[in-house]
Amino acid sequence: MEEIRFEITERSDTEALEEKLKIEREHRIEVERDFQIALLDLEEEREAQNESRDEYMK
């Protein structure tokens, strides 16, 4: 009986761990996406500033 209880507990722990890992993977993907968007925003801002500077220098 103890062995069966251990297997059930172990299986439950494994399922919980897998669910946590899935959530962490999804979070990592969201963070990576947000990071890439921020980089693109910074690049666009830098280009806009360069254009503004070039116009001012004319």
mmCIF file of N, CA and C in Angstrom:
data_model
loop_
_atom_site.group_PDB
_atom_site.id
_atom_site.type_symbol
_atom_site.label_atom_id
_atom_site.label_comp_id
_atom_site.label_asym_id
_atom_site.label_seq_id
_atom_site.Cartn_x
_atom_site.Cartn_y
_atom_site.Cartn_z
ATOM 1 N N MET A 1 0.824 -1.194 0.000
ATOM 2 C CA MET A 1 0.000 0.000 0.000
ATOM 3 C C MET A 1 0.871 1.262 0.000
ATOM 4 N N GLU A 2 1.932 1.236 0.771
ATOM 5 C CA GLU A 2 2.851 2.377 0.847
ATOM 6 C C GLU A 2 3.491 2.638 -0.515
ATOM 7 N N GLU A 3 3.831 1.585 -1.219
ATOM 8 C CA GLU A 3 4.443 1.728 -2.540
ATOM 9 C C GLU A 3 3.467 2.385 -3.523
ATOM 10 N N ILE A 4 2.218 1.990 -3.473
ATOM 11 C CA ILE A 4 1.204 2.583 -4.342
ATOM 12 C C ILE A 4 1.029 4.061 -4.009
ATOM 13 N N ARG A 5 0.976 4.373 -2.724
ATOM 14 C CA ARG A 5 0.836 5.770 -2.304
ATOM 15 C C ARG A 5 2.032 6.588 -2.800
ATOM 16 N N PHE A 6 3.232 6.022 -2.690
ATOM 17 C CA PHE A 6 4.441 6.707 -3.151
ATOM 18 C C PHE A 6 4.366 6.967 -4.655
ATOM 19 N N GLU A 7 3.941 5.973 -5.427
ATOM 20 C CA GLU A 7 3.846 6.134 -6.875
ATOM 21 C C GLU A 7 2.836 7.217 -7.251
ATOM 22 N N ILE A 8 1.713 7.242 -6.560
ATOM 23 C CA ILE A 8 0.700 8.262 -6.832
ATOM 24 C C ILE A 8 1.249 9.646 -6.505
ATOM 25 N N THR A 9 1.894 9.761 -5.360
ATOM 26 C CA THR A 9 2.489 11.040 -4.960
ATOM 27 C C THR A 9 3.562 11.457 -5.947
ATOM 28 N N GLU A 10 4.405 10.511 -6.325
ATOM 29 C CA GLU A 10 5.480 10.812 -7.266
ATOM 30 C C GLU A 10 4.909 11.248 -8.614
ATOM 31 N N ARG A 11 3.896 10.577 -9.093
ATOM 32 C CA ARG A 11 3.262 10.926 -10.362
ATOM 33 C C ARG A 11 2.636 12.318 -10.269
ATOM 34 N N SER A 12 1.993 12.583 -9.164
ATOM 35 C CA SER A 12 1.371 13.890 -8.958
ATOM 36 C C SER A 12 2.426 14.992 -8.934
ATOM 37 N N ASP A 13 3.537 14.727 -8.251
ATOM 38 C CA ASP A 13 4.632 15.695 -8.207
ATOM 39 C C ASP A 13 5.200 15.933 -9.603
ATOM 40 N N THR A 14 5.330 14.866 -10.371
ATOM 41 C CA THR A 14 5.851 14.984 -11.728
ATOM 42 C C THR A 14 4.916 15.820 -12.589
ATOM 43 N N GLU A 15 3.629 15.572 -12.478
ATOM 44 C CA GLU A 15 2.660 16.350 -13.253
ATOM 45 C C GLU A 15 2.689 17.821 -12.845
ATOM 46 N N ALA A 16 2.799 18.073 -11.559
ATOM 47 C CA ALA A 16 2.864 19.460 -11.080
ATOM 48 C C ALA A 16 4.133 20.138 -11.594
ATOM 49 N N LEU A 17 5.242 19.417 -11.569
ATOM 50 C CA LEU A 17 6.501 19.968 -12.062
ATOM 51 C C LEU A 17 6.409 20.251 -13.558
ATOM 52 N N GLU A 18 5.837 19.326 -14.304
ATOM 53 C CA GLU A 18 5.688 19.536 -15.741
ATOM 54 C C GLU A 18 4.813 20.756 -16.029
ATOM 55 N N GLU A 19 3.771 20.939 -15.252
ATOM 56 C CA GLU A 19 2.898 22.102 -15.430
ATOM 57 C C GLU A 19 3.657 23.398 -15.124
ATOM 58 N N LYS A 20 4.454 23.378 -14.054
ATOM 59 C CA LYS A 20 5.254 24.561 -13.717
ATOM 60 C C LYS A 20 6.263 24.866 -14.821
ATOM 61 N N LEU A 21 6.888 23.819 -15.362
ATOM 62 C CA LEU A 21 7.847 24.015 -16.446
ATOM 63 C C LEU A 21 7.160 24.584 -17.684
ATOM 64 N N LYS A 22 5.972 24.112 -17.978
ATOM 65 C CA LYS A 22 5.210 24.627 -19.116
ATOM 66 C C LYS A 22 4.924 26.115 -18.926
ATOM 67 N N ILE A 23 4.502 26.476 -17.728
ATOM 68 C CA ILE A 23 4.213 27.882 -17.429
ATOM 69 C C ILE A 23 5.474 28.729 -17.567
ATOM 70 N N GLU A 24 6.595 28.221 -17.069
ATOM 71 C CA GLU A 24 7.857 28.964 -17.168
ATOM 72 C C GLU A 24 8.296 29.120 -18.617
ATOM 73 N N ARG A 25 8.125 28.077 -19.431
ATOM 74 C CA ARG A 25 8.465 28.179 -20.853
ATOM 75 C C ARG A 25 7.619 29.254 -21.531
ATOM 76 N N GLU A 26 6.323 29.254 -21.238
ATOM 77 C CA GLU A 26 5.435 30.256 -21.824
ATOM 78 C C GLU A 26 5.839 31.660 -21.383
ATOM 79 N N HIS A 27 6.196 31.794 -20.120
ATOM 80 C CA HIS A 27 6.632 33.100 -19.607
ATOM 81 C C HIS A 27 7.920 33.543 -20.297
ATOM 82 N N ARG A 28 8.849 32.612 -20.475
ATOM 83 C CA ARG A 28 10.115 32.929 -21.142
ATOM 84 C C ARG A 28 9.857 33.410 -22.565
ATOM 85 N N ILE A 29 8.936 32.761 -23.254
ATOM 86 C CA ILE A 29 8.602 33.162 -24.619
ATOM 87 C C ILE A 29 8.008 34.567 -24.629
ATOM 88 N N GLU A 30 7.128 34.861 -23.682
ATOM 89 C CA GLU A 30 6.529 36.198 -23.591
ATOM 90 C C GLU A 30 7.590 37.255 -23.308
ATOM 91 N N VAL A 31 8.502 36.952 -22.394
ATOM 92 C CA VAL A 31 9.564 37.905 -22.049
ATOM 93 C C VAL A 31 10.466 38.136 -23.256
ATOM 94 N N GLU A 32 10.812 37.067 -23.955
ATOM 95 C CA GLU A 32 11.657 37.196 -25.141
ATOM 96 C C GLU A 32 10.965 38.050 -26.206
ATOM 97 N N ARG A 33 9.669 37.830 -26.399
ATOM 98 C CA ARG A 33 8.909 38.618 -27.375
ATOM 99 C C ARG A 33 8.904 40.095 -26.975
ATOM 100 N N ASP A 34 8.634 40.366 -25.701
ATOM 101 C CA ASP A 34 8.621 41.749 -25.219
ATOM 102 C C ASP A 34 9.993 42.402 -25.375
ATOM 103 N N PHE A 35 11.044 41.632 -25.128
ATOM 104 C CA PHE A 35 12.404 42.134 -25.279
ATOM 105 C C PHE A 35 12.677 42.508 -26.735
ATOM 106 N N GLN A 36 12.289 41.639 -27.655
ATOM 107 C CA GLN A 36 12.502 41.917 -29.080
ATOM 108 C C GLN A 36 11.716 43.151 -29.523
ATOM 109 N N ILE A 37 10.501 43.291 -29.027
ATOM 110 C CA ILE A 37 9.693 44.470 -29.350
ATOM 111 C C ILE A 37 10.371 45.735 -28.825
ATOM 112 N N ALA A 38 10.898 45.672 -27.611
ATOM 113 C CA ALA A 38 11.592 46.828 -27.030
ATOM 114 C C ALA A 38 12.827 47.183 -27.855
ATOM 115 N N LEU A 39 13.557 46.173 -28.310
ATOM 116 C CA LEU A 39 14.725 46.444 -29.154
ATOM 117 C C LEU A 39 14.318 47.123 -30.459
ATOM 118 N N LEU A 40 13.246 46.654 -31.056
ATOM 119 C CA LEU A 40 12.764 47.286 -32.291
ATOM 120 C C LEU A 40 12.341 48.729 -32.040
ATOM 121 N N ASP A 41 11.663 48.961 -30.924
ATOM 122 C CA ASP A 41 11.253 50.325 -30.571
ATOM 123 C C ASP A 41 12.468 51.236 -30.404
ATOM 124 N N LEU A 42 13.499 50.725 -29.748
ATOM 125 C CA LEU A 42 14.717 51.520 -29.562
ATOM 126 C C LEU A 42 15.388 51.818 -30.897
ATOM 127 N N GLU A 43 15.427 50.831 -31.766
ATOM 128 C CA GLU A 43 16.028 51.032 -33.087
ATOM 129 C C GLU A 43 15.251 52.088 -33.875
ATOM 130 N N GLU A 44 13.933 52.019 -33.829
ATOM 131 C CA GLU A 44 13.112 53.016 -34.519
ATOM 132 C C GLU A 44 13.341 54.408 -33.936
ATOM 133 N N GLU A 45 13.448 54.494 -32.628
ATOM 134 C CA GLU A 45 13.685 55.788 -31.981
ATOM 135 C C GLU A 45 15.048 56.344 -32.377
ATOM 136 N N ARG A 46 16.049 55.475 -32.438
ATOM 137 C CA ARG A 46 17.382 55.922 -32.837
ATOM 138 C C ARG A 46 17.359 56.440 -34.272
ATOM 139 N N GLU A 47 16.675 55.728 -35.162
ATOM 140 C CA GLU A 47 16.570 56.179 -36.547
ATOM 141 C C GLU A 47 15.850 57.525 -36.636
ATOM 142 N N ALA A 48 14.785 57.688 -35.856
ATOM 143 C CA ALA A 48 14.047 58.955 -35.859
ATOM 144 C C ALA A 48 14.929 60.091 -35.355
ATOM 145 N N GLN A 49 15.712 59.837 -34.321
ATOM 146 C CA GLN A 49 16.604 60.874 -33.798
ATOM 147 C C GLN A 49 17.687 61.222 -34.816
ATOM 148 N N ASN A 50 18.213 60.200 -35.487
ATOM 149 C CA ASN A 50 19.227 60.455 -36.514
ATOM 150 C C ASN A 50 18.653 61.296 -37.649
ATOM 151 N N GLU A 51 17.440 60.978 -38.077
ATOM 152 C CA GLU A 51 16.800 61.760 -39.136
ATOM 153 C C GLU A 51 16.570 63.194 -38.677
ATOM 154 N N SER A 52 16.128 63.352 -37.446
ATOM 155 C CA SER A 52 15.885 64.685 -36.902
ATOM 156 C C SER A 52 17.187 65.473 -36.839
ATOM 157 N N ARG A 53 18.248 64.832 -36.395
ATOM 158 C CA ARG A 53 19.554 65.488 -36.320
ATOM 159 C C ARG A 53 20.029 65.886 -37.709
ATOM 160 N N ASP A 54 19.862 64.976 -38.675
ATOM 161 C CA ASP A 54 20.290 65.270 -40.040
ATOM 162 C C ASP A 54 19.519 66.454 -40.617
ATOM 163 N N GLU A 55 18.223 66.516 -40.342
ATOM 164 C CA GLU A 55 17.405 67.639 -40.816
ATOM 165 C C GLU A 55 17.864 68.945 -40.164
ATOM 166 N N TYR A 56 18.180 68.883 -38.898
ATOM 167 C CA TYR A 56 18.622 70.074 -38.166
ATOM 168 C C TYR A 56 19.960 70.573 -38.703
ATOM 169 N N MET A 57 20.833 69.641 -39.070
ATOM 170 C CA MET A 57 22.177 69.999 -39.518
ATOM 171 C C MET A 57 22.182 70.574 -40.938
ATOM 172 N N LYS A 58 21.108 70.415 -41.684
ATOM 173 C CA LYS A 58 21.068 70.925 -43.071
ATOM 174 C C LYS A 58 21.083 72.421 -43.124
#
